[in-house]
Coordinates of C-alpha atoms (C1' of nucleotides) in Angstrom, one line a residue:
Chain A
M27 CA 115.3 101.1 120.4
P28 CA 114.7 104.8 119.7
L29 CA 117.8 106.8 120.4
D30 CA 117.4 108.4 123.9
S31 CA 118.2 111.9 124.9
K32 CA 121.6 111.0 126.3
T33 CA 122.8 109.3 123.1
L34 CA 121.6 112.3 121.1
C35 CA 123.5 114.7 123.4
L36 CA 126.6 112.5 123.2
G37 CA 126.3 112.7 119.4
A38 CA 125.9 116.4 119.3
L39 CA 128.9 116.8 121.7
D40 CA 131.0 114.5 119.4
A41 CA 130.0 116.6 116.5
G42 CA 131.4 119.7 118.1
F43 CA 128.4 121.3 119.9
N44 CA 129.6 121.8 123.4
T45 CA 127.0 123.7 125.4
G46 CA 123.3 123.1 126.1
Y47 CA 122.4 126.1 124.0
D48 CA 124.6 124.9 121.1
I49 CA 123.1 121.4 121.3
R50 CA 119.7 122.8 121.1
K51 CA 120.6 124.7 117.9
A52 CA 122.0 121.6 116.4
F53 CA 118.6 120.0 116.6
E54 CA 116.6 123.2 115.8
N55 CA 118.6 124.8 112.9
G56 CA 121.7 122.6 112.7
P57 CA 122.7 119.3 111.1
F58 CA 120.2 117.1 113.0
Q59 CA 117.1 119.2 112.4
H60 CA 115.6 117.1 109.7
Y61 CA 115.8 113.7 111.3
Q62 CA 115.8 114.2 115.1
S63 CA 114.4 116.6 117.6
L64 CA 115.5 117.5 121.1
S65 CA 114.5 120.4 123.3
Y66 CA 115.9 122.1 126.4
G67 CA 113.7 120.1 128.7
S68 CA 115.5 117.0 127.6
I69 CA 119.0 118.4 127.0
Y70 CA 119.8 119.9 130.4
P71 CA 118.7 116.8 132.4
A72 CA 120.5 114.6 130.0
L73 CA 123.8 116.5 130.3
N74 CA 123.5 116.3 134.1
A75 CA 123.0 112.5 133.9
L76 CA 125.9 112.1 131.5
L77 CA 128.1 114.2 133.8
A78 CA 127.1 112.0 136.8
E79 CA 128.0 108.9 134.7
G80 CA 131.4 110.2 133.7
L81 CA 130.5 110.2 130.0
V82 CA 131.1 114.0 129.7
T83 CA 133.1 116.5 131.7
C84 CA 132.1 120.1 132.3
R85 CA 134.1 123.3 132.9
P86 CA 132.4 126.7 133.4
H87 CA 133.5 129.3 130.9
S88 CA 133.2 132.9 131.9
Q89 CA 132.5 135.3 129.1
D90 CA 132.8 139.1 128.5
G91 CA 129.2 140.2 128.9
R92 CA 127.1 137.2 128.0
P93 CA 125.9 134.6 130.5
D94 CA 128.4 132.1 131.7
K95 CA 128.8 129.0 129.5
K96 CA 129.1 125.5 130.7
V97 CA 131.4 123.9 128.2
Y98 CA 130.9 120.1 128.0
T99 CA 133.4 117.7 126.6
I100 CA 132.8 114.1 125.7
T101 CA 135.1 111.6 127.4
E102 CA 136.5 108.3 126.0
A103 CA 133.9 106.4 128.0
G104 CA 131.3 108.7 126.4
R105 CA 132.6 108.0 122.9
S106 CA 132.4 104.3 123.6
A107 CA 128.8 104.7 124.9
L108 CA 127.9 106.6 121.7
R109 CA 129.5 104.0 119.4
A110 CA 127.7 101.2 121.3
A111 CA 124.3 103.0 121.0
L112 CA 124.7 103.7 117.3
L113 CA 125.7 100.1 116.5
Q114 CA 122.8 98.6 118.3
P115 CA 119.8 97.5 116.2
L116 CA 118.0 100.7 115.3
E117 CA 114.2 101.1 114.8
F118 CA 113.2 102.0 111.3
D119 CA 112.5 105.7 110.4
R120 CA 109.3 106.9 112.0
L121 CA 107.3 109.5 110.1
R122 CA 104.7 111.9 111.4
S123 CA 102.7 113.3 108.5
G124 CA 99.7 115.5 108.8
F125 CA 99.5 115.6 105.0
M126 CA 99.2 111.8 104.7
F127 CA 96.5 111.7 107.4
A128 CA 94.6 114.5 105.6
L129 CA 95.1 112.7 102.2
S130 CA 93.5 109.6 103.6
F131 CA 90.3 111.6 103.7
A132 CA 90.7 112.9 100.1
H133 CA 87.3 111.4 99.2
R134 CA 85.7 113.8 101.7
M135 CA 87.2 116.9 100.2
A136 CA 86.1 119.3 97.5
P137 CA 88.3 119.2 94.4
G138 CA 89.7 122.6 95.1
E139 CA 90.6 121.7 98.7
L140 CA 92.3 118.5 97.6
S141 CA 94.2 120.4 94.9
R142 CA 95.5 122.9 97.4
L143 CA 96.5 120.2 99.8
L144 CA 98.5 118.4 97.0
D145 CA 100.1 121.7 95.8
D146 CA 101.3 122.3 99.4
Y147 CA 102.6 118.8 99.8
I148 CA 104.5 119.0 96.5
R149 CA 105.9 122.4 97.3
G150 CA 107.0 121.2 100.7
H151 CA 109.1 118.5 99.1
Y152 CA 110.7 120.8 96.5
D153 CA 111.3 123.5 99.1
L154 CA 113.1 121.0 101.4
A155 CA 115.1 119.7 98.5
D156 CA 116.2 123.2 97.6
E157 CA 117.0 124.0 101.3
L158 CA 119.2 120.9 101.5
A159 CA 120.9 121.7 98.3
R160 CA 121.7 125.2 99.5
I161 CA 123.6 123.9 102.6
D162 CA 127.3 124.4 102.5
G163 CA 130.2 124.1 104.8
V164 CA 129.4 120.5 105.5
T165 CA 132.6 118.7 106.6
T166 CA 131.8 115.1 107.3
P167 CA 131.1 112.4 104.7
G168 CA 128.0 111.2 106.4
D169 CA 126.4 114.6 106.4
R170 CA 127.2 115.1 102.8
F171 CA 125.7 111.7 102.0
L172 CA 122.5 112.5 104.0
I173 CA 122.1 115.9 102.4
R174 CA 122.4 114.5 98.8
M175 CA 120.0 111.7 99.7
G176 CA 117.5 114.0 101.3
A177 CA 117.5 116.4 98.3
D178 CA 117.2 113.6 95.7
V179 CA 114.6 111.7 97.5
C180 CA 112.5 114.8 98.2
R181 CA 112.6 115.7 94.5
A182 CA 111.6 112.2 93.4
W183 CA 108.8 112.3 96.0
G184 CA 107.5 115.6 94.7
R185 CA 107.7 114.4 91.1
W186 CA 105.8 111.2 92.0
I187 CA 102.9 113.2 93.5
E188 CA 102.8 115.5 90.4
E189 CA 102.7 112.4 88.1
N190 CA 100.1 110.6 90.1
R191 CA 97.7 113.3 91.3
A192 CA 95.5 112.9 88.3
A193 CA 95.0 109.2 89.0
L194 CA 93.9 110.1 92.5
E195 CA 91.4 112.6 91.3
H196 CA 90.0 110.0 88.8
D197 CA 89.9 107.4 91.5
I198 CA 87.8 109.7 93.7
Q199 CA 85.4 110.3 90.8
A200 CA 85.0 106.6 90.4
Y201 CA 84.6 106.1 94.1
R202 CA 81.8 108.7 94.2
T203 CA 80.1 107.4 91.2
A204 CA 80.1 103.9 92.7
R205 CA 78.7 105.0 96.0
V206 CA 76.2 107.7 94.8
P207 CA 75.3 106.7 91.3
L208 CA 72.4 109.1 91.1
R209 CA 73.5 112.7 90.9
D210 CA 70.1 114.0 91.7
G211 CA 69.4 111.6 94.5
T212 CA 67.8 112.8 97.7
H213 CA 70.8 111.9 99.9
G214 CA 72.5 115.3 100.0
Chain B
M25 CA 99.9 122.8 113.8
P26 CA 100.6 119.2 114.4
L27 CA 97.3 117.3 114.4
D28 CA 96.2 116.7 118.0
S29 CA 94.8 113.6 119.6
K30 CA 91.2 114.7 119.2
T31 CA 91.5 115.3 115.5
L32 CA 93.2 111.9 115.0
C33 CA 90.4 110.2 116.9
L34 CA 87.8 112.0 114.9
G35 CA 89.6 110.9 111.7
A36 CA 89.7 107.3 112.9
L37 CA 86.0 107.4 113.8
D38 CA 85.2 108.8 110.4
A39 CA 87.2 106.0 108.9
G40 CA 85.0 103.5 110.6
F41 CA 86.9 102.6 113.8
N42 CA 84.4 103.1 116.5
T43 CA 85.8 102.0 119.8
G44 CA 88.9 103.0 121.8
Y45 CA 90.4 99.6 121.2
D46 CA 89.7 99.8 117.4
I47 CA 91.2 103.2 117.2
R48 CA 94.3 102.0 118.8
K49 CA 94.6 99.2 116.3
A50 CA 94.1 101.7 113.4
F51 CA 97.3 103.5 114.6
E52 CA 99.2 100.3 115.6
N53 CA 98.5 97.9 112.7
G54 CA 95.9 99.7 110.6
P55 CA 95.8 102.3 107.9
F56 CA 97.5 105.1 109.9
Q57 CA 100.4 103.1 111.3
H58 CA 103.0 104.5 108.9
Y59 CA 102.4 108.2 109.3
Q60 CA 100.8 108.8 112.7
S61 CA 100.9 107.3 116.2
L62 CA 98.5 107.4 119.1
S63 CA 98.3 105.3 122.2
Y64 CA 95.6 104.5 124.8
G65 CA 96.9 107.2 127.1
S66 CA 95.8 109.7 124.5
I67 CA 92.8 108.0 123.0
Y68 CA 90.6 107.5 126.0
P69 CA 90.9 111.0 127.4
A70 CA 90.4 112.4 123.8
L71 CA 87.2 110.4 123.4
N72 CA 85.9 111.7 126.7
A73 CA 86.7 115.3 125.7
L74 CA 85.1 114.8 122.3
L75 CA 82.0 113.4 124.0
A76 CA 81.8 116.5 126.3
E77 CA 82.1 118.8 123.3
G78 CA 79.3 117.0 121.4
L79 CA 81.6 116.0 118.5
V80 CA 80.9 112.3 119.1
T81 CA 78.1 110.3 120.7
C82 CA 78.6 107.1 122.7
R83 CA 76.4 104.1 123.3
P84 CA 77.4 101.1 125.4
H85 CA 77.3 97.8 123.5
S86 CA 77.0 94.6 125.6
Q87 CA 78.6 91.6 124.0
D88 CA 78.3 87.8 124.5
G89 CA 81.3 87.0 126.6
R90 CA 83.7 89.8 125.9
P91 CA 84.0 93.1 127.8
D92 CA 81.4 95.7 127.1
K93 CA 82.1 98.0 124.1
K94 CA 81.6 101.7 124.1
V95 CA 80.7 102.4 120.5
Y96 CA 81.4 105.9 119.5
T97 CA 79.9 107.7 116.5
I98 CA 81.1 111.0 115.0
T99 CA 78.4 113.7 114.8
E100 CA 77.9 116.3 112.1
A101 CA 79.7 118.9 114.4
G102 CA 82.5 116.3 114.7
R103 CA 82.8 116.0 110.9
S104 CA 82.9 119.8 110.6
A105 CA 85.7 119.9 113.2
L106 CA 87.6 117.2 111.4
R107 CA 87.3 119.0 108.0
A108 CA 88.3 122.3 109.5
A109 CA 91.4 120.7 111.2
L110 CA 92.5 119.0 108.0
L111 CA 92.2 122.1 105.9
Q112 CA 94.2 124.2 108.2
P113 CA 97.8 124.8 107.2
L114 CA 99.6 121.6 108.1
E115 CA 103.2 121.3 109.3
F116 CA 105.4 119.5 106.9
D117 CA 106.3 115.8 107.5
R118 CA 108.4 115.2 110.6
L119 CA 110.9 112.4 110.4
R120 CA 112.6 110.6 113.3
S121 CA 115.4 108.6 112.0
G122 CA 118.0 106.8 114.1
F123 CA 119.7 105.6 110.9
M124 CA 120.3 109.1 109.7
F125 CA 121.7 110.1 113.0
A126 CA 124.0 107.1 113.0
L127 CA 125.0 107.8 109.4
S128 CA 126.1 111.3 110.3
F129 CA 128.8 109.5 112.3
A130 CA 129.8 107.3 109.4
H131 CA 133.4 108.6 109.6
R132 CA 133.7 107.2 113.1
M133 CA 132.7 103.6 112.1
A134 CA 134.7 100.7 110.9
P135 CA 134.0 99.7 107.3
G136 CA 132.1 96.6 108.3
E137 CA 130.0 98.5 110.8
L138 CA 129.0 101.1 108.2
S139 CA 128.3 98.4 105.7
R140 CA 126.0 96.6 108.0
L141 CA 124.2 99.9 108.9
L142 CA 123.6 100.6 105.2
D143 CA 122.5 97.1 104.5
D144 CA 119.9 97.4 107.3
Y145 CA 118.7 100.7 106.1
I146 CA 118.3 99.6 102.5
R147 CA 116.6 96.4 103.6
G148 CA 114.2 98.5 105.8
H149 CA 113.1 100.5 102.8
Y150 CA 112.6 97.5 100.6
D151 CA 110.8 95.6 103.4
L152 CA 108.4 98.5 103.9
A153 CA 107.8 98.8 100.2
D154 CA 106.9 95.1 100.0
E155 CA 104.7 95.3 103.1
L156 CA 102.8 98.2 101.5
A157 CA 102.5 96.4 98.2
R158 CA 101.0 93.4 100.0
I159 CA 98.2 95.4 101.6
D160 CA 94.8 94.7 100.0
G161 CA 91.2 95.5 100.8
V162 CA 91.8 99.2 100.7
T163 CA 88.6 101.0 99.9
T164 CA 89.3 104.7 99.8
P165 CA 91.1 106.5 97.0
G166 CA 93.3 108.4 99.4
D167 CA 94.6 105.3 101.0
R168 CA 95.3 103.6 97.7
F169 CA 97.2 106.7 96.6
L170 CA 99.3 106.8 99.9
I171 CA 100.1 103.1 99.6
R172 CA 101.4 103.4 96.0
M173 CA 103.3 106.5 96.9
G174 CA 104.9 104.9 100.0
A175 CA 105.9 101.8 98.1
D176 CA 107.4 103.6 95.1
V177 CA 109.2 106.2 97.2
C178 CA 110.6 103.5 99.5
R179 CA 111.9 101.5 96.5
A180 CA 113.5 104.7 95.0
W181 CA 115.0 105.5 98.4
G182 CA 116.5 102.1 98.8
R183 CA 117.8 102.2 95.2
W184 CA 119.4 105.6 95.9
I185 CA 121.4 104.3 98.8
E186 CA 122.5 101.2 96.9
E187 CA 123.7 103.5 94.0
N188 CA 125.5 106.0 96.3
R189 CA 127.0 103.9 99.1
A190 CA 130.3 103.5 97.2
A191 CA 130.6 107.3 97.0
L192 CA 130.1 107.5 100.7
E193 CA 132.8 105.0 101.4
H194 CA 135.2 106.8 99.0
D195 CA 134.4 110.1 100.7
I196 CA 135.3 108.6 104.1
Q197 CA 138.6 107.3 102.7
A198 CA 139.4 110.8 101.4
Y199 CA 138.3 112.4 104.7
R200 CA 140.6 110.1 106.7
T201 CA 143.5 110.6 104.3
A202 CA 143.1 114.4 104.6
R203 CA 143.0 114.3 108.4
V204 CA 145.6 111.5 109.0
P205 CA 147.9 111.6 106.0
L206 CA 150.5 109.3 107.5
R207 CA 149.2 105.8 107.7
D208 CA 152.0 104.7 110.1
G209 CA 151.7 107.8 112.3
T210 CA 151.8 107.5 116.1
H211 CA 148.2 108.7 116.5
G212 CA 146.5 105.3 116.7
Chain C
dT10 C1' 118.3 157.4 121.5
dT11 C1' 115.1 154.5 122.7
dC12 C1' 112.3 150.8 121.2
dG13 C1' 111.7 146.2 119.4
dA14 C1' 113.7 142.2 117.6
dT15 C1' 117.0 138.9 117.9
dA16 C1' 121.0 136.4 119.9
dT17 C1' 123.4 134.2 123.9
dA18 C1' 122.8 131.1 127.8
dT19 C1' 120.7 128.2 131.6
dA20 C1' 116.8 126.3 133.7
dT21 C1' 112.1 124.9 134.9
dC22 C1' 107.2 123.9 134.4
dA23 C1' 102.7 122.4 132.6
dA24 C1' 100.6 120.0 129.2
dA25 C1' 100.9 116.3 126.1
dC26 C1' 102.3 112.0 125.0
dC27 C1' 104.0 107.1 124.9
dA28 C1' 104.9 102.6 126.8
dA29 C1' 103.6 99.6 130.1
dT30 C1' 100.6 97.7 133.2
dA31 C1' 96.1 96.5 135.7
dT32 C1' 91.9 94.2 135.2
dA33 C1' 89.0 90.6 133.3
dG34 C1' 87.0 87.2 130.6
dG35 C1' 87.5 84.4 125.8
dT36 C1' 89.7 81.8 122.3
dG37 C1' 92.7 78.5 120.4
dA38 C1' 96.9 75.5 120.3
dC39 C1' 99.2 71.5 121.8
Chain D
dG29 C1' 95.3 72.3 131.4
dT30 C1' 98.2 75.9 130.6
dC31 C1' 100.4 79.0 127.8
dA32 C1' 99.9 82.5 124.7
dC33 C1' 97.3 85.8 122.6
dC34 C1' 92.8 88.5 121.6
dT35 C1' 89.1 91.7 123.1
dA36 C1' 88.2 95.9 125.8
dT37 C1' 88.6 99.9 129.0
dA38 C1' 91.4 102.5 132.0
dT39 C1' 95.3 104.4 134.6
dT40 C1' 100.0 105.3 135.9
dG41 C1' 104.8 106.6 135.4
dG42 C1' 108.2 108.5 132.9
dT43 C1' 109.6 111.2 128.9
dT44 C1' 109.2 115.0 125.7
dT45 C1' 107.7 119.1 124.0
dG46 C1' 106.7 123.9 123.9
dA47 C1' 106.6 127.8 126.5
dT48 C1' 108.3 130.7 129.8
dA49 C1' 111.5 133.0 133.3
dT50 C1' 115.8 135.2 134.0
dA51 C1' 119.7 138.0 132.5
dT52 C1' 122.7 140.4 129.3
dA53 C1' 124.1 142.1 124.6
dT54 C1' 123.7 143.6 119.9
dC55 C1' 121.7 145.9 116.0
dG56 C1' 118.6 148.2 113.0
dA57 C1' 114.8 151.3 112.7
dA58 C1' 111.9 155.0 114.2

DNA sequence: TTCGATATATATCAAACCAATATAGGTGAC
DNA sequence: GTCACCTATATTGGTTTGATATATATCGAA
């Protein structure tokens, strides 16, 4: 149920990105960057497949100096396929977080190391919130909704960590005391 | 800077999962499931590499009826490598969200379709919050912290969507009115 | 003015990774 | 008794990423 490369390309084409290069930018710096990823190695084969299936058309576009463009256009069949894919049951958001993995070993860290890790994680959330808040020129209602949601949730998330980091540090103290009750013991 | 398979395996070993099968479970159903993924095709080669590098040791463990286990143990060099990897600058959380991608095409959906999508997305957040809240037997402070964080953020996230979905629907109305001002026009 | 960086644009490749399967016996339900 | 699922290692096929190749253009700095 994860969205496949072809669906992601159809979406990007529907959103107005009409070359392989443009589609890549949509996932690298553009509107999709924060919740999907797609690279050239997936995009160009996907466009070829979509072309073979009649879900997109392609006309070469000669340019002044720059390399020739292949301008892709989504067809009606393509829009149907996109709609169908987006209305199918979607798998829930999948997160890949190095910070959380690291935090699960908090009890192995020195206080300063943990503190720096939490600082970075909090900052990451506030930075992303600010970055989202700075975005302008967004035309579609869905994108406006997603940007506001992202910014508000990131701020709440960062605030949560700030408000609860002390509890984590206390819990680590308790954990260490329970496991190594003698401070001057022989076990390192 | 994403954590590689070897680091993830070292972490799982340090956390007490000591066979390839156990490590897989740690990423499928266990403590890492919500923020990292790792499958057999990565785990077994990684364990072999770690063994060759002296970061883990391995002793076969014959069992009653079941297949033989290979019980892996992290070495001191392995713990150093894990520490070093976790203290290196980490890339910020990467999200893969089919829901957000779909929501960015909200203006293309019928009201009922959008409503169902939002319902599912809200439910997904509350369900995850409940699932996290139900977890017990967590021994390390980091994991306790992460579970509380996940549950609280998920609930706040779900609440945000509930409180702002009406604004999205109104925005879509306005968007459509601005683009197709005549309701009885000839353009479908 | 030339150097280095960046942008436009398509395309391919190696390495990494995931999902599924093969293999093989055990356990438990019904 | 057979059907489904659990334990356990290992491999394969297909997908994806990240990097690179190729070619041209712009632009600021040295």
